[in-house]
Amino acid sequence: MPFEELSHTADWSLRIWAADLTQLFAESARGMNALTGTKLAESPRVQRTFSASAEDAESLLVSFLSELVFFAEQETLAFDRIELKIDAREGQSCTLSATLSGANILSLNKSIKAVTFHNMQIHQTERGYEVDIVFDV
Amino acid sequence: MIRIQDLKRISDFEWEIPQSLRGDMRGPVRIFGTRKLLEQILGDKSLEQAVNASTLPGLVGAVVVMPDMHQGYGFPIGGVAATRFPHGVVSPGAIGYDINCGVRLLASSIEMEAALPHLDRLATLLNQYCPSGVGVKGVVHVNVPELDRLMRAGSRWALKNGYARENDLTRTEENGCMEGADPAEVSARAKTRGLDQIGSVGAGNHFVEVDLVESILDPETAAVFGLQQGCLAVQIHCGSRGLGHQVCTDYVQDFQSAVKRYGIELPDRELVCAPMDSPEGQAYLGAMRAAANYAFVNRQLIAFSARRAFEETFAGKLKNWQLIQVYDICHNMGKIETHAVDGKQVKVCIHRKGATRAFGPGTPGLPPEFQQTGQPVLIPGSMGTASWVLAGTETSMLRSWGSSCHGAGRTMSRSQAKHDFRGDVLRRELEGRGIKIRAGSMSGLAEEAPEAYKDVDSVVETVVAAGIVRKVARLRPLVVVKG
């Protein structure tokens, strides 16, 4: 799994890494599902699409994950197949379009209140792109 | 990394990080804590976060942190910061996602001995009538226009609709309504999240608890508050649910660009802010107050449900089973208040995140009955441990922006707690001590293990020794209902 839980006194924190930005976003979503212990129903499968824009990649990541928090809370939906198109160029606003495939949430251990910007910085390392995310729970 | 030698000792219970520690600080950080608690605090990043908070533009005086402080995101939990009104900033992240998370205490004349045979049924009914847990809906469903009215009126909406009594409102901070709430500044998404969650506890460390008033430390003040030794009381801990979380999410996102427009540089993006008198600042204040009013109504509806459970349990069996409100206080809030600064009365925006208002005797805004005593300050302990009822003092007005601690404060991460403790074992242990547990999630229970928190008695002893509150009563849990 290209993510690991970091120690945080009160909330939850994940470190995620991936070869490129698109995979980093998708792995962040998977990491969030793993943290919450989300289990999906086998059927029926559902699909959702959405798009977002933000002033930088970090803001876009928060928007994307916040959308998933909203789907989980309001529609009891989570997604295990995520297709993303991301356009993020230095100094320009970033855009994302997502096609999400998933199902109803059968059970989850914990809900996430919000995705925070705390110390968030997408940066490049030897293993590609990396980011730490703190979730308010 | 901040070290103990960076701190200046003011007294055994008060320490200071001088403004000179870092070039971007706009004021010092004042810490209430013993050396032992400080050593615990230095184990995480809470003091760095307090120093970061001291960089907020328009900061007045010191950032204050309480002995229950721990690492949050951006602003530390247990922190208080004042910014000058109206040109200083307001920071959504310094108030938190769970806007107006708070505690309500209800008192009764039900003696424990008389209640004991009925506690099982009471626990079951509380669990049934006070919805808790992940994704659980509330007891009231409204449409958007009604939600807007609710967010404008706060507890007055609950009174009008038969969910409150007159003296519930007078015994709620701000009488249960933040003036200046503007539902038009609350996003459609936040409203969607709020529509069906009104009157629900939520999950995490939120709970409904039946307590025994185990000891009274100040009989006169306890009598004013309505607390009787040996009798039952009820605590309700929750906030503004998904609506508040979304309001904060929306404005932290919006303010990412606002800080650039206003030329504000900050060490952490979660601290983003805007001048109070800017259009962005005004919009957030209106939305935040609307979410705060939602939270007042939420706790009011849970109190209504608790009364229903008490009535069904005790009516016809005991003479007086009524629940009378002691007080309802907020511990995640931004409020415009007037405080003495260098001998002058100055209007400031007080950001309290995991800190309780603790106004002392004679402070404007308190109900007449609390003018002599100071306001009740409600400190829930960790699950299965004691809780405290304290009273605000004159010293809190001078040293801590009229604020005190809000609980025990975590010391252990949730994942470590889940690794070290098992929910079912913990439940058996607590039940072995006579505490009835109704919990939806065993892993959630394990996360809230008492050992994951500081000792609430030590936290309370510290704020009492520092003089910012005084003891009134100690409560012991009998029933815990949580998601």
Coordinates of N, CA and C in Angstrom, one line a residue, chain A residues 5-12 35 54-56 58-60 62-63 66-67 69-70 73-74 76 108-120 134-137, chain B residues 44 49 70-74 97-98 134 137 189 192-193 196-197 204 206 242 245-246 249 252-253 256-257 260 267-270 410-415 418 441 443 447:
Chain A
E5 N 0.1 5.3 8.0 CA -0.5 6.2 9.0 C 0.6 6.8 9.8
L6 N 0.5 8.1 10.1 CA 1.5 8.9 10.9 C 0.8 9.1 12.3
S7 N 1.6 9.2 13.3 CA 1.1 9.4 14.6 C 0.6 10.8 14.8
H8 N -0.6 10.9 15.3 CA -1.2 12.2 15.6 C -2.0 12.1 16.9
T9 N -1.8 13.1 17.8 CA -2.4 12.9 19.2 C -3.9 12.8 19.1
A10 N -4.6 13.6 18.3 CA -6.0 13.6 18.4 C -6.7 13.2 17.1
D11 N -6.1 13.5 16.0 CA -6.8 13.2 14.7 C -6.0 12.2 14.0
W12 N -6.2 12.1 12.7 CA -5.6 11.0 11.9 C -4.7 11.7 10.8
L35 N -8.4 4.1 6.3 CA -8.4 4.7 7.6 C -9.8 4.5 8.3
A54 N -9.0 24.6 -8.5 CA -8.4 25.2 -7.3 C -7.2 25.9 -7.7
E55 N -6.7 26.7 -6.8 CA -5.5 27.6 -7.2 C -4.2 26.8 -7.1
D56 N -4.1 25.7 -6.5 CA -2.9 24.9 -6.5 C -3.3 23.4 -6.2
E58 N -2.5 21.4 -3.8 CA -2.9 21.0 -2.5 C -4.4 21.3 -2.3
S59 N -4.8 22.5 -2.7 CA -6.3 22.9 -2.6 C -7.1 21.9 -3.4
L60 N -6.6 21.5 -4.5 CA -7.4 20.6 -5.4 C -7.5 19.2 -4.6
V62 N -7.5 18.7 -1.4 CA -8.5 18.9 -0.3 C -9.9 18.9 -0.8
S63 N -10.1 19.6 -2.0 CA -11.5 19.6 -2.6 C -11.9 18.2 -3.0
S66 N -12.6 16.1 0.1 CA -13.8 16.7 0.8 C -15.1 16.2 0.1
E67 N -15.0 16.1 -1.3 CA -16.1 15.6 -2.0 C -16.4 14.2 -1.6
V69 N -15.8 12.8 1.3 CA -16.4 12.9 2.6 C -17.9 13.2 2.5
F70 N -18.2 14.0 1.6 CA -19.6 14.4 1.4 C -20.4 13.2 0.9
E73 N -21.0 10.7 3.7 CA -22.0 11.2 4.7 C -23.4 11.3 4.1
Q74 N -23.6 11.9 2.9 CA -24.9 12.2 2.4 C -25.5 11.1 1.6
T76 N -24.1 7.8 1.6 CA -23.6 6.5 2.1 C -22.9 5.8 1.0
L108 N -18.6 1.1 8.3 CA -17.3 1.8 8.5 C -17.1 2.0 10.0
N109 N -15.9 2.1 10.4 CA -15.5 2.2 11.8 C -15.6 3.6 12.3
K110 N -15.3 4.5 11.4 CA -15.1 5.9 11.8 C -15.4 6.9 10.7
S111 N -16.0 8.0 11.0 CA -16.2 9.0 9.9 C -15.2 10.1 10.0
I112 N -14.9 10.7 8.9 CA -14.0 11.9 8.8 C -14.9 13.1 8.8
K113 N -14.6 14.1 9.7 CA -15.3 15.3 9.7 C -14.8 16.2 8.6
A114 N -13.5 16.3 8.4 CA -13.0 17.2 7.4 C -11.6 16.9 7.0
V115 N -11.2 17.3 5.9 CA -9.8 17.2 5.4 C -9.1 18.5 5.6
T116 N -8.0 18.5 6.3 CA -7.4 19.8 6.6 C -6.2 20.1 5.7
F117 N -5.8 21.4 5.8 CA -4.6 21.9 5.0 C -3.3 21.8 5.9
H118 N -3.5 21.3 7.1 CA -2.4 21.4 8.1 C -1.0 20.9 7.5
N119 N -0.1 21.8 7.4 CA 1.3 21.4 6.9 C 1.3 20.6 5.6
M120 N 0.2 20.8 4.8 CA 0.1 20.0 3.6 C 1.0 20.6 2.5
V134 N -3.7 15.6 7.2 CA -4.3 15.4 8.5 C -5.8 15.5 8.4
F135 N -6.5 14.5 8.9 CA -8.0 14.5 8.8 C -8.5 14.8 10.2
D136 N -9.5 15.6 10.3 CA -10.2 15.9 11.5 C -11.3 14.8 11.7
V137 N -11.2 14.1 12.8 CA -12.1 13.0 13.1 C -12.9 13.2 14.4
Chain B
D44 N 4.3 16.3 21.8 CA 3.7 16.5 20.5 C 4.0 17.9 20.0
Q49 N 2.4 24.7 17.4 CA 1.2 25.2 16.8 C 0.7 26.5 17.5
H70 N -3.4 19.8 23.4 CA -2.7 18.8 22.6 C -2.7 19.3 21.1
Q71 N -1.9 18.5 20.4 CA -1.7 18.9 19.0 C -3.1 18.8 18.2
G72 N -3.3 19.8 17.4 CA -4.5 19.8 16.5 C -4.0 19.9 15.1
Y73 N -4.6 20.8 14.4 CA -4.2 21.0 13.0 C -4.2 22.5 12.8
G74 N -3.1 23.2 12.6 CA -3.1 24.6 12.6 C -3.0 25.2 13.9
Y97 N -13.4 22.8 13.0 CA -14.5 22.3 12.1 C -15.8 22.1 12.9
D98 N -15.7 21.7 14.1 CA -16.9 21.4 14.9 C -17.3 22.7 15.6
V134 N -21.8 7.0 13.7 CA -21.5 7.4 12.4 C -22.7 7.4 11.5
K137 N -29.0 9.8 11.7 CA -29.8 11.0 11.5 C -30.3 11.5 12.8
R189 N -24.3 23.1 0.3 CA -23.8 21.8 0.7 C -23.8 21.6 2.2
T192 N -27.3 21.0 3.2 CA -27.7 19.6 2.9 C -27.3 18.7 4.1
R193 N -26.0 18.9 4.5 CA -25.5 18.1 5.5 C -26.2 18.3 6.9
D196 N -30.8 16.8 8.1 CA -31.3 15.7 8.8 C -30.5 15.2 10.0
Q197 N -29.6 16.1 10.5 CA -28.7 15.7 11.6 C -29.1 16.4 12.9
G204 N -17.1 9.9 17.7 CA -15.9 10.4 18.3 C -16.0 10.5 19.8
H206 N -17.9 12.5 21.4 CA -19.2 13.1 21.8 C -20.0 12.0 22.5
G242 N -22.4 17.8 10.7 CA -21.8 18.0 9.3 C -22.0 19.4 8.8
H245 N -19.0 21.3 10.1 CA -17.8 20.9 9.5 C -17.7 21.4 8.0
Q246 N -18.8 21.5 7.4 CA -18.8 22.0 6.0 C -18.5 23.5 5.9
T249 N -14.9 23.9 6.4 CA -14.2 23.4 5.1 C -14.3 24.4 4.0
V252 N -12.1 27.6 5.0 CA -10.7 27.4 4.9 C -10.2 27.3 3.5
Q253 N -11.1 26.7 2.7 CA -10.7 26.7 1.2 C -10.8 28.1 0.6
Q256 N -7.9 30.5 1.3 CA -6.5 30.2 0.8 C -6.2 31.3 -0.2
S257 N -7.1 31.8 -0.9 CA -6.8 32.9 -1.8 C -7.0 34.3 -1.1
K260 N -3.8 35.7 0.2 CA -2.9 36.3 -0.8 C -3.4 37.7 -1.2
P267 N 2.6 30.6 8.8 CA 3.4 29.4 8.7 C 2.7 28.1 8.4
D268 N 1.4 28.2 8.4 CA 0.6 26.9 8.2 C -0.7 27.3 7.5
R269 N -1.0 26.6 6.4 CA -2.2 27.0 5.5 C -3.5 26.8 6.3
E270 N -3.5 26.0 7.3 CA -4.7 25.7 8.1 C -5.1 26.9 8.9
R410 N -6.2 14.7 25.1 CA -5.6 13.4 24.7 C -4.1 13.5 24.9
T411 N -3.5 12.3 25.2 CA -2.1 12.2 25.1 C -1.6 11.1 24.2
M412 N -2.6 10.2 23.8 CA -2.2 9.0 23.0 C -3.0 9.1 21.7
S413 N -2.4 8.7 20.6 CA -3.1 8.7 19.3 C -4.2 7.7 19.3
R414 N -5.1 7.9 18.4 CA -6.3 7.0 18.3 C -5.8 5.6 17.9
S415 N -4.8 5.6 16.9 CA -4.4 4.3 16.5 C -3.6 3.5 17.6
K418 N -6.2 2.1 19.9 CA -6.8 0.9 19.4 C -5.9 -0.3 19.5
S441 N -19.9 1.4 18.6 CA -18.7 0.9 18.0 C -17.6 0.5 19.0
S443 N -14.5 -0.3 18.4 CA -13.2 0.4 18.1 C -13.3 1.8 18.5
E447 N -10.8 3.8 21.2 CA -10.1 5.0 21.0 C -10.3 6.0 22.2

